[in-house]
């Protein structure tokens, strides 16, 4: 398993180009199942999770190719295996996004339950309840969801008792080919949901209300193919802006619209950061350091849970103490014990963390536990004095494209090591 080695204490400066959003590309790729015509995708990020989704589609019989411009082409005309096996789903729970499209296109689906993950139980009961309301017969046994619909899904009025991003996306996709109208109440309004709705409309779907909490979908007979564009990854961009701030530098994230980061940027301003924005770029610096700010995660347009760990890393060296409340996932503080190993002063109480800012973190060997927790450890390593080694970086590769290359271009001293070089490194330590 690879590790990432960081020599901290160097300010990061410069520009970094934002990739396409992982959490937009995943549902978009699943949408190719809804049509037997080819779909071409612009700006798909090169990430482990994307590779998993592409493998899943190919496993169903789809023809998937990538051209020399990096555009991904998916043709599911020959797909004939409406399955998502455990071997793939266990590595990426977002595989559940194929369930709605498979049911809508083929009338049946067999999708492995994802199982738990580091940040919480992550059930999919709301996905299943919605599909049953649309006429699916669902049995769950031996770790698999088996779903079948007699002839065609039918429209339904579905009120989510919790806001669920992929639940909204799964049911919105299923409803595009259902007989009649579907209304999704208390729907997620994340930008990635809007990107999916706009893409489905370009394929001939009849959807409105996306971006709000009530989405209306009128089923059509079939969808066309098309050329879809993935929106910018707001979580990636925010992570690099945080890298500039935590290291005392100034980073510009390009190819990103500032309004995708509204709440995050507002909190940064509260923390004393200087935030400048242009048509498709955002620049942040904190010439006078950062002040402690309280945050509470909530569904969009609130503070994104996917930025909680990164924000906490910044608060570890802010002036004063901050209260961070995580309201979306029940166990999304796995980064805390690792940050403590670097000297962070953090007290946990249920879903609340109180962070007492200190002058400087100290580098240490730490372990990545989940995608965004590992990003927060990278940020802490950039700010810390001395060397930080982050193990299990496969977590980072799930959501950050070429992270050490992008951070290296900003001036970070960062390298990826594989176990054998680690061994030499340890030997090196022994000899000198
Ligand atoms: C999406 O996950 C994102 N993943 C997550 O990003 C993100 O953290 C999350 O939304 C919240 O914004 C993708 O889009 C691929 P939810 P999702 O359903 O859809 C509960 C990252 O780091 N719930 O909105 O799985 C659930 O347990 C990842 O990129 C049910 O109880 O999250 C949670 O407490 C991590 N039953 C809450 O709802 C259900 O059927 C919100 O989860 C579904 C969800």
Short mmCIF file of C-alpha atoms and ligand atoms in Angstrom, two decimals:
data_model
loop_
_atom_site.label_atom_id
_atom_site.label_comp_id
_atom_site.label_asym_id
_atom_site.label_seq_id
_atom_site.Cartn_x
_atom_site.Cartn_y
_atom_site.Cartn_z
CA UNK A 1 0.00 0.00 0.00
CA UNK A 2 1.40 3.39 -1.01
CA UNK A 3 2.16 6.18 1.43
CA UNK A 4 2.55 9.91 0.96
CA UNK A 5 5.57 11.66 2.46
CA UNK A 6 5.35 15.41 3.21
CA UNK A 7 8.03 17.78 4.50
CA UNK A 8 5.83 20.49 6.03
CA UNK A 9 6.29 24.18 6.78
CA UNK A 10 6.48 25.45 3.19
CA UNK A 11 3.87 28.01 2.01
CA UNK A 12 1.93 26.91 -1.08
CA UNK A 13 1.50 29.46 -3.86
CA UNK A 14 0.17 29.36 -7.40
CA UNK A 15 -2.74 28.08 -9.47
CA UNK A 16 -4.27 24.63 -9.63
CA UNK A 17 -6.80 23.47 -12.23
CA UNK A 18 -9.97 21.91 -10.85
CA UNK A 19 -10.95 18.50 -12.24
CA UNK A 20 -14.46 17.28 -13.01
CA UNK A 21 -16.46 16.33 -9.92
CA UNK A 22 -16.32 12.70 -8.76
CA UNK A 23 -19.78 13.02 -7.23
CA UNK A 24 -21.23 14.36 -10.47
CA UNK A 25 -19.46 11.93 -12.81
CA UNK A 26 -20.63 8.81 -10.93
CA UNK A 27 -24.41 9.36 -11.38
CA UNK A 28 -23.82 10.69 -14.91
CA UNK A 29 -22.04 7.48 -15.90
CA UNK A 30 -24.87 5.41 -14.38
CA UNK A 31 -27.33 7.42 -16.52
CA UNK A 32 -25.85 5.79 -19.65
CA UNK A 33 -27.79 2.66 -18.62
CA UNK A 34 -31.05 4.53 -19.30
CA UNK A 35 -30.46 4.65 -23.06
CA UNK A 36 -29.32 2.20 -25.75
CA UNK A 37 -27.60 5.05 -27.59
CA UNK A 38 -23.97 6.06 -26.96
CA UNK A 39 -23.20 8.74 -24.37
CA UNK A 40 -19.95 10.75 -24.50
CA UNK A 41 -18.63 12.48 -21.37
CA UNK A 42 -16.38 15.56 -21.05
CA UNK A 43 -14.22 16.23 -17.98
CA UNK A 44 -14.50 12.83 -16.27
CA UNK A 45 -11.80 12.83 -13.54
CA UNK A 46 -9.25 9.98 -13.51
CA UNK A 47 -10.00 8.48 -10.10
CA UNK A 48 -10.27 5.00 -8.60
CA UNK A 49 -14.01 5.44 -8.06
CA UNK A 50 -14.51 6.34 -11.73
CA UNK A 51 -12.55 3.26 -12.77
CA UNK A 52 -14.81 1.19 -10.51
CA UNK A 53 -17.97 2.62 -12.09
CA UNK A 54 -16.59 2.04 -15.61
CA UNK A 55 -15.70 -1.54 -14.64
CA UNK A 56 -19.23 -1.99 -13.30
CA UNK A 57 -20.76 -0.83 -16.61
CA UNK A 58 -18.39 -3.01 -18.64
CA UNK A 59 -19.28 -5.94 -16.36
CA UNK A 60 -22.92 -5.42 -17.39
CA UNK A 61 -21.91 -5.72 -21.03
CA UNK A 62 -21.49 -2.05 -21.94
CA UNK A 63 -18.85 -0.93 -24.40
CA UNK A 64 -16.68 1.72 -22.69
CA UNK A 65 -13.77 3.58 -24.29
CA UNK A 66 -11.66 6.65 -23.60
CA UNK A 67 -10.37 8.77 -26.51
CA UNK A 68 -7.06 10.64 -26.66
CA UNK A 69 -8.82 13.83 -25.51
CA UNK A 70 -9.79 11.98 -22.32
CA UNK A 71 -13.47 11.84 -23.27
CA UNK A 72 -15.26 8.73 -22.01
CA UNK A 73 -17.76 6.99 -24.34
CA UNK A 74 -20.30 4.54 -22.92
CA UNK A 75 -22.60 2.44 -25.11
CA UNK A 76 -24.96 0.13 -23.21
CA UNK A 77 -26.77 -1.18 -26.32
CA UNK A 78 -25.25 -4.60 -25.72
CA UNK A 79 -25.61 -4.59 -21.92
CA UNK A 80 -27.36 -7.76 -20.76
CA UNK A 81 -26.24 -8.38 -17.18
CA UNK A 82 -28.16 -6.03 -14.82
CA UNK A 83 -25.89 -6.77 -11.86
CA UNK A 84 -23.51 -4.95 -9.52
CA UNK A 85 -21.41 -7.63 -7.77
CA UNK A 86 -20.11 -7.39 -4.20
CA UNK A 87 -16.44 -7.42 -5.34
CA UNK A 88 -17.03 -4.01 -6.98
CA UNK A 89 -19.70 -2.53 -4.73
CA UNK A 90 -17.65 -3.14 -1.56
CA UNK A 91 -14.97 -0.80 -2.93
CA UNK A 92 -17.44 1.92 -3.85
CA UNK A 93 -20.87 2.31 -2.30
CA UNK A 94 -21.92 4.75 -5.01
CA UNK A 95 -22.30 1.63 -7.19
CA UNK A 96 -25.85 1.66 -5.79
CA UNK A 97 -26.51 4.39 -8.36
CA UNK A 98 -26.96 1.73 -11.06
CA UNK A 99 -30.00 0.25 -9.29
CA UNK A 100 -32.61 2.77 -10.47
CA UNK A 101 -31.33 2.92 -14.07
CA UNK A 102 -31.09 -0.91 -14.34
CA UNK A 103 -34.68 -1.30 -13.11
CA UNK A 104 -35.96 1.40 -15.45
CA UNK A 105 -34.15 -0.02 -18.52
CA UNK A 106 -34.27 -3.80 -17.96
CA UNK A 107 -37.08 -4.25 -15.40
CA UNK A 108 -34.73 -6.11 -13.06
CA UNK A 109 -31.52 -5.56 -11.10
CA UNK A 110 -29.29 -7.44 -8.68
CA UNK A 111 -27.10 -5.06 -6.72
CA UNK A 112 -24.93 -5.96 -3.75
CA UNK A 113 -25.60 -4.09 -0.54
CA UNK A 114 -22.59 -1.79 -0.06
CA UNK A 115 -22.00 -2.70 3.56
CA UNK A 116 -20.79 -0.20 6.11
CA UNK A 117 -17.99 2.28 5.66
CA UNK A 118 -15.68 4.26 7.92
CA UNK A 119 -17.95 7.30 8.20
CA UNK A 120 -21.19 5.53 9.02
CA UNK A 121 -23.74 2.78 8.39
CA UNK A 122 -24.71 4.37 5.06
CA UNK A 123 -28.01 2.46 4.62
CA UNK A 124 -29.93 2.65 1.35
CA UNK A 125 -33.43 2.14 2.77
CA UNK A 126 -34.66 5.41 1.25
CA UNK A 127 -33.54 4.31 -2.23
CA UNK A 128 -35.41 1.00 -1.84
CA UNK A 129 -38.57 2.52 -0.35
CA UNK A 130 -38.78 4.94 -3.28
CA UNK A 131 -38.35 2.20 -5.88
CA UNK A 132 -41.03 0.09 -4.17
CA UNK A 133 -43.37 3.09 -4.32
CA UNK A 134 -42.70 3.09 -8.07
CA UNK A 135 -43.78 -0.55 -8.35
CA UNK A 136 -40.55 -2.49 -7.85
CA UNK A 137 -40.66 -5.76 -5.89
CA UNK A 138 -37.55 -5.83 -3.76
CA UNK A 139 -36.03 -8.65 -1.73
CA UNK A 140 -32.85 -8.27 0.27
CA UNK A 141 -31.00 -11.47 1.09
CA UNK A 142 -27.50 -12.92 1.10
CA UNK A 143 -26.16 -9.36 0.98
CA UNK A 144 -27.89 -8.53 -2.30
CA UNK A 145 -30.82 -6.37 -3.35
CA UNK A 146 -32.92 -8.24 -5.93
CA UNK A 147 -35.37 -5.91 -7.62
CA UNK A 148 -37.90 -6.68 -10.34
CA UNK A 149 -40.80 -4.80 -11.87
CA UNK A 150 -43.60 -6.61 -13.72
CA UNK A 151 -43.71 -4.45 -16.83
CA UNK A 152 -42.73 -0.84 -16.16
CA UNK A 153 -42.07 1.38 -13.14
CA UNK A 154 -44.90 3.84 -12.51
CA UNK A 155 -44.77 7.41 -11.21
CA UNK A 156 -45.14 8.03 -7.47
CA UNK A 157 -45.17 10.85 -4.93
CA UNK A 158 -42.09 10.19 -2.76
CA UNK A 159 -41.23 12.23 0.34
CA UNK A 160 -37.73 11.49 1.68
CA UNK A 161 -37.65 11.57 5.48
CA UNK A 162 -33.95 12.45 5.17
CA UNK A 163 -32.19 14.41 2.44
CA UNK A 164 -30.21 11.87 0.44
CA UNK A 165 -28.00 12.87 -2.49
CA UNK A 166 -27.65 9.50 -4.24
CA UNK A 167 -31.18 8.56 -3.18
CA UNK A 168 -32.48 11.61 -5.06
CA UNK A 169 -30.26 10.78 -8.06
CA UNK A 170 -31.21 7.08 -8.14
CA UNK A 171 -34.97 7.78 -8.08
CA UNK A 172 -34.74 10.74 -10.48
CA UNK A 173 -33.03 8.47 -13.02
CA UNK A 174 -35.55 5.64 -12.47
CA UNK A 175 -38.46 8.09 -12.89
CA UNK A 176 -37.29 9.34 -16.32
CA UNK A 177 -38.60 6.12 -17.94
CA UNK A 178 -41.47 5.38 -15.54
CA UNK A 179 -45.12 5.46 -16.64
CA UNK A 180 -46.54 8.77 -15.38
CA UNK A 181 -45.32 11.50 -13.08
CA UNK A 182 -43.01 11.22 -10.07
CA UNK A 183 -42.53 13.93 -7.45
CA UNK A 184 -39.53 13.80 -5.10
CA UNK A 185 -40.14 15.86 -1.95
CA UNK A 186 -37.32 16.85 0.44
CA UNK A 187 -34.98 16.11 -2.45
CA UNK A 188 -31.26 16.92 -2.35
CA UNK A 189 -30.36 20.14 -4.18
CA UNK A 190 -26.56 19.69 -4.45
CA UNK A 191 -25.01 21.07 -7.68
CA UNK A 192 -24.24 17.47 -8.69
CA UNK A 193 -27.99 16.68 -8.63
CA UNK A 194 -28.61 19.68 -10.93
CA UNK A 195 -25.79 18.55 -13.25
CA UNK A 196 -27.52 15.16 -13.51
CA UNK A 197 -30.98 16.67 -14.14
CA UNK A 198 -29.63 19.00 -16.85
CA UNK A 199 -27.85 16.05 -18.48
CA UNK A 200 -30.96 13.88 -18.39
CA UNK A 201 -32.99 16.72 -19.96
CA UNK A 202 -30.40 16.90 -22.77
CA UNK A 203 -31.11 13.19 -23.34
CA UNK A 204 -34.87 13.87 -23.61
CA UNK A 205 -36.02 13.49 -19.99
CA UNK A 206 -38.86 15.69 -18.73
CA UNK A 207 -37.65 17.04 -15.35
CA UNK A 208 -38.16 20.29 -13.49
CA UNK A 209 -37.63 21.64 -9.97
CA UNK A 210 -34.07 20.33 -9.67
CA UNK A 211 -31.96 22.58 -7.44
CA UNK A 212 -34.93 22.89 -5.12
CA UNK A 213 -36.41 20.46 -2.60
CA UNK A 214 -39.24 19.29 -4.86
CA UNK A 215 -38.36 17.66 -8.20
CA UNK A 216 -41.02 16.64 -10.75
CA UNK A 217 -40.26 14.00 -13.40
CA UNK A 218 -42.70 12.97 -16.13
CA UNK A 219 -41.72 9.59 -17.61
CA UNK A 220 -40.94 9.25 -21.34
CA UNK A 221 -40.77 6.15 -23.56
CA UNK A 222 -37.02 6.29 -24.13
CA UNK A 223 -33.99 8.53 -23.86
CA UNK A 224 -31.47 9.54 -26.51
CA UNK A 225 -27.71 9.47 -26.10
CA UNK A 226 -25.71 12.68 -26.07
CA UNK A 227 -22.62 14.54 -24.97
CA UNK A 228 -22.57 15.28 -21.23
CA UNK A 229 -20.24 17.59 -19.33
CA UNK A 230 -19.21 16.99 -15.71
CA UNK A 231 -19.26 20.07 -13.47
CA UNK A 232 -16.20 21.22 -11.54
CA UNK A 233 -15.30 19.38 -8.34
CA UNK A 234 -16.12 21.95 -5.62
CA UNK A 235 -14.71 19.67 -2.88
CA UNK A 236 -11.39 19.25 -4.67
CA UNK A 237 -11.11 23.00 -5.33
CA UNK A 238 -11.91 23.83 -1.70
CA UNK A 239 -9.28 21.34 -0.53
CA UNK A 240 -6.57 23.09 -2.55
CA UNK A 241 -7.69 26.53 -1.35
CA UNK A 242 -7.41 25.17 2.19
CA UNK A 243 -3.89 23.92 1.38
CA UNK A 244 -2.86 27.50 0.56
CA UNK A 245 -4.45 28.90 3.70
CA UNK A 246 -3.14 26.31 6.15
CA UNK A 247 0.43 26.67 4.81
CA UNK A 248 0.41 30.48 4.89
CA UNK A 249 0.44 30.86 1.11
CA UNK A 250 -1.95 31.95 -1.62
CA UNK A 251 -3.62 29.45 -3.98
CA UNK A 252 -5.90 30.09 -6.93
CA UNK A 253 -8.29 27.31 -7.96
CA UNK A 254 -9.10 27.67 -11.68
CA UNK A 255 -11.88 26.21 -13.83
CA UNK A 256 -14.37 26.50 -10.94
CA UNK A 257 -17.38 28.81 -10.46
CA UNK A 258 -17.26 30.57 -7.08
CA UNK A 259 -20.99 30.06 -6.48
CA UNK A 260 -20.34 26.33 -6.10
CA UNK A 261 -18.40 27.23 -2.92
CA UNK A 262 -20.64 29.94 -1.42
CA UNK A 263 -20.95 28.64 2.16
CA UNK A 264 -17.34 27.46 2.37
CA UNK A 265 -16.04 30.84 1.18
CA UNK A 266 -18.32 32.65 3.62
CA UNK A 267 -16.81 30.67 6.53
CA UNK A 268 -13.30 31.38 5.22
CA UNK A 269 -14.07 35.11 5.24
CA UNK A 270 -15.36 34.77 8.81
CA UNK A 271 -12.00 33.18 9.62
CA UNK A 272 -10.19 36.26 8.30
CA UNK A 273 -9.17 34.90 4.91
CA UNK A 274 -8.90 37.18 1.89
CA UNK A 275 -11.16 35.64 -0.79
CA UNK A 276 -11.13 36.93 -4.38
CA UNK A 277 -13.29 35.47 -7.12
CA UNK A 278 -13.48 35.78 -10.91
CA UNK A 279 -15.67 34.23 -13.59
CA UNK A 280 -14.09 30.80 -13.27
CA UNK A 281 -11.50 31.07 -10.48
CA UNK A 282 -11.21 31.58 -6.71
CA UNK A 283 -8.12 32.85 -4.83
CA UNK A 284 -7.58 32.66 -1.06
CA UNK A 285 -4.90 33.83 1.35
CA UNK A 286 -4.70 34.62 5.06
CA UNK A 287 -1.91 37.19 5.51
CA UNK A 288 -2.82 37.62 9.18
CA UNK A 289 -3.42 33.94 9.88
CA UNK A 290 -6.81 32.33 10.52
CA UNK A 291 -9.27 32.99 13.33
CA UNK A 292 -11.36 30.19 14.85
CA UNK A 293 -14.85 29.82 13.33
CA UNK A 294 -17.70 27.48 14.29
CA UNK A 295 -19.29 25.31 11.58
CA UNK A 296 -22.16 22.87 11.36
CA UNK A 297 -22.51 20.57 8.34
CA UNK A 298 -25.87 20.34 6.58
CA UNK A 299 -27.31 19.47 3.15
CA UNK A 300 -26.67 21.96 0.33
CA UNK A 301 -26.64 24.96 0.41
CA UNK A 302 -25.33 24.48 3.96
CA UNK A 303 -21.71 23.71 4.86
CA UNK A 304 -20.74 20.51 2.98
CA UNK A 305 -19.96 17.50 5.15
CA UNK A 306 -17.27 16.62 2.58
CA UNK A 307 -15.33 19.73 3.69
CA UNK A 308 -15.67 19.21 7.45
CA UNK A 309 -12.38 17.33 7.90
CA UNK A 310 -10.45 19.82 5.76
CA UNK A 311 -11.92 22.77 7.69
CA UNK A 312 -11.01 21.09 10.98
CA UNK A 313 -7.38 20.81 9.86
CA UNK A 314 -7.32 24.58 9.30
CA UNK A 315 -8.92 25.24 12.69
CA UNK A 316 -6.14 23.22 14.38
CA UNK A 317 -3.78 26.17 13.81
CA UNK A 318 -6.35 29.00 13.95
CA UNK A 319 -6.41 31.59 16.72
CA UNK A 320 -8.96 30.63 19.36
CA UNK A 321 -11.25 27.66 19.72
CA UNK A 322 -13.89 26.46 17.25
CA UNK A 323 -16.89 24.14 17.53
CA UNK A 324 -17.43 21.76 14.60
CA UNK A 325 -20.73 19.87 14.49
CA UNK A 326 -21.22 16.99 12.01
CA UNK A 327 -24.93 16.41 11.40
CA UNK A 328 -24.89 14.21 8.26
CA UNK A 329 -22.83 11.14 9.17
CA UNK A 330 -22.59 9.48 12.56
CA UNK A 331 -18.89 8.70 12.47
CA UNK A 332 -17.13 11.33 10.41
CA UNK A 333 -14.46 12.25 12.97
CA UNK A 334 -11.99 9.47 12.13
CA UNK A 335 -9.38 12.13 11.28
CA UNK A 336 -9.43 13.48 14.86
CA UNK A 337 -7.25 10.82 16.49
CA UNK A 338 -4.74 11.14 13.65
CA UNK A 339 -4.66 14.95 13.89
CA UNK A 340 -4.10 14.55 17.64
CA UNK A 341 -0.96 12.53 16.84
CA UNK A 342 0.28 15.71 15.15
CA UNK A 343 -0.33 17.75 18.28
CA UNK A 344 -3.83 18.99 17.52
CA UNK A 345 -5.91 19.92 20.58
CA UNK A 346 -9.36 18.46 19.84
CA UNK A 347 -12.03 17.28 22.27
CA UNK A 348 -14.90 15.14 20.96
CA UNK A 349 -18.38 15.00 22.40
CA UNK A 350 -20.80 12.99 20.25
CA UNK A 351 -21.21 14.74 16.92
CA UNK A 352 -19.37 17.82 18.15
CA UNK A 353 -15.63 18.55 18.11
CA UNK A 354 -14.07 21.45 19.99
CA UNK A 355 -10.75 22.48 18.42
CA UNK A 356 -8.28 24.65 20.39
CA UNK A 357 -5.96 26.32 17.87
CA UNK A 358 -2.20 25.91 18.47
CA UNK A 359 0.84 27.63 16.94
CA UNK A 360 2.07 24.73 14.85
CA UNK A 361 1.37 21.05 14.28
CA UNK A 362 4.24 18.56 14.29
CA UNK A 363 4.79 16.02 11.55
CA UNK A 364 4.13 12.34 12.41
CA UNK A 365 3.31 8.98 10.82
CA UNK A 366 -0.51 8.90 10.46
CA UNK A 367 -3.08 6.64 8.80
CA UNK A 368 -5.78 7.58 6.28
CA UNK A 369 -9.18 6.09 7.16
CA UNK A 370 -11.54 7.55 4.56
CA UNK A 371 -11.39 9.88 1.60
CA UNK A 372 -11.89 13.29 3.18
CA UNK A 373 -10.15 12.38 6.45
CA UNK A 374 -7.02 11.59 4.40
CA UNK A 375 -7.29 14.98 2.68
CA UNK A 376 -7.31 16.66 6.10
CA UNK A 377 -4.13 14.75 7.07
CA UNK A 378 -2.42 15.98 3.90
CA UNK A 379 -3.39 19.56 4.79
CA UNK A 380 -2.10 19.11 8.35
CA UNK A 381 1.16 17.64 7.00
CA UNK A 382 1.67 20.68 4.74
CA UNK A 383 1.41 22.98 7.77
CA UNK A 384 3.29 20.81 10.27
CA UNK A 385 6.96 21.15 11.18
CA UNK A 386 9.00 18.17 10.02
CA UNK A 387 7.95 15.04 8.19
CA UNK A 388 4.50 13.44 7.92
CA UNK A 389 3.98 9.99 6.42
CA UNK A 390 0.38 9.18 5.53
CA UNK A 391 -0.30 5.46 4.99
CA UNK A 392 -3.24 3.85 3.13
CA UNK A 393 -3.36 6.62 0.56
CA UNK A 394 -5.60 4.51 -1.65
CA UNK A 395 -8.34 6.39 0.19
CA UNK A 396 -7.05 9.66 -1.29
CA UNK A 397 -6.83 8.25 -4.81
CA UNK A 398 -10.57 7.60 -4.75
CA UNK A 399 -11.33 11.31 -4.85
CA UNK A 400 -8.25 13.36 -5.72
CA UNK A 401 -6.69 13.24 -9.17
CA UNK A 402 -2.85 13.34 -9.07
CA UNK A 403 -2.82 15.03 -5.63
CA UNK A 404 0.94 14.95 -5.12
CA UNK A 405 1.49 16.41 -8.62
CA UNK A 406 -0.97 19.26 -8.07
CA UNK A 407 0.39 20.04 -4.58
CA UNK A 408 4.00 19.74 -5.84
CA UNK A 409 3.24 22.36 -8.49
CA UNK A 410 2.16 24.68 -5.67
CA UNK A 411 5.51 24.26 -3.91
CA UNK A 412 4.81 21.42 -1.52
CA UNK A 413 7.55 18.93 -0.68
CA UNK A 414 5.47 15.81 -1.21
CA UNK A 415 6.14 12.39 -2.67
CA UNK A 416 4.38 9.05 -3.00
CA UNK A 417 6.32 6.06 -1.73
CA UNK A 418 5.65 2.40 -2.26
CA UNK A 419 6.42 -0.21 0.47
CA UNK A 420 9.84 -1.20 -0.88
CA UNK A 421 11.12 2.41 -0.97
CA UNK A 422 9.64 2.79 2.53
CA UNK A 423 11.82 -0.13 3.58
CA UNK A 424 14.89 1.55 2.04
CA UNK A 425 13.89 4.76 3.79
CA UNK A 426 13.79 3.00 7.11
CA UNK A 427 17.16 1.39 6.32
CA UNK A 428 18.39 4.86 5.39
CA UNK A 429 17.29 6.14 8.80
CA UNK A 430 19.18 3.29 10.45
CA UNK A 431 22.43 4.02 8.57
CA UNK A 432 22.71 7.78 9.15
C1 LIG B 1 -23.26 11.54 -1.20
O1 LIG B 1 -23.29 10.33 -0.48
C2 LIG B 1 -21.80 11.77 -1.57
N1 LIG B 1 -21.33 10.68 -2.43
C3 LIG B 1 -20.96 11.83 -0.29
O2 LIG B 1 -19.62 12.12 -0.67
C4 LIG B 1 -21.50 12.99 0.57
O3 LIG B 1 -20.77 13.04 1.78
C5 LIG B 1 -22.98 12.77 0.86
O4 LIG B 1 -23.71 12.62 -0.38
C6 LIG B 1 -23.59 13.93 1.64
O5 LIG B 1 -23.42 15.12 0.92
C7 LIG B 1 -21.68 10.70 -3.74
O6 LIG B 1 -22.38 11.58 -4.21
C8 LIG B 1 -21.16 9.57 -4.58
P1 LIG B 1 -26.64 10.71 1.54
P2 LIG B 1 -24.71 9.62 -0.16
O7 LIG B 1 -27.52 9.63 1.01
O8 LIG B 1 -25.68 9.92 -1.22
C9 LIG B 1 -28.60 8.78 5.40
C10 LIG B 1 -17.30 11.86 -0.62
O9 LIG B 1 -16.48 12.05 0.28
N2 LIG B 1 -29.29 7.86 4.47
O10 LIG B 1 -26.91 12.12 1.13
O11 LIG B 1 -24.40 8.19 0.17
C11 LIG B 1 -27.09 8.58 5.40
O12 LIG B 1 -26.72 7.53 6.30
C12 LIG B 1 -18.60 11.16 -0.33
O13 LIG B 1 -17.14 12.24 -1.82
C13 LIG B 1 -30.22 6.96 5.00
O14 LIG B 1 -30.46 6.91 6.22
O15 LIG B 1 -25.13 10.36 1.17
C14 LIG B 1 -26.60 9.92 5.86
O16 LIG B 1 -26.69 9.99 7.27
C15 LIG B 1 -18.67 10.67 1.11
N3 LIG B 1 -30.87 6.12 4.14
C16 LIG B 1 -27.60 10.91 5.24
O17 LIG B 1 -28.76 10.12 4.92
C17 LIG B 1 -30.64 6.13 2.78
O18 LIG B 1 -31.28 5.35 2.05
C18 LIG B 1 -27.12 11.58 3.98
O19 LIG B 1 -26.60 10.57 3.13
C19 LIG B 1 -29.69 7.05 2.28
C20 LIG B 1 -29.04 7.92 3.13
#
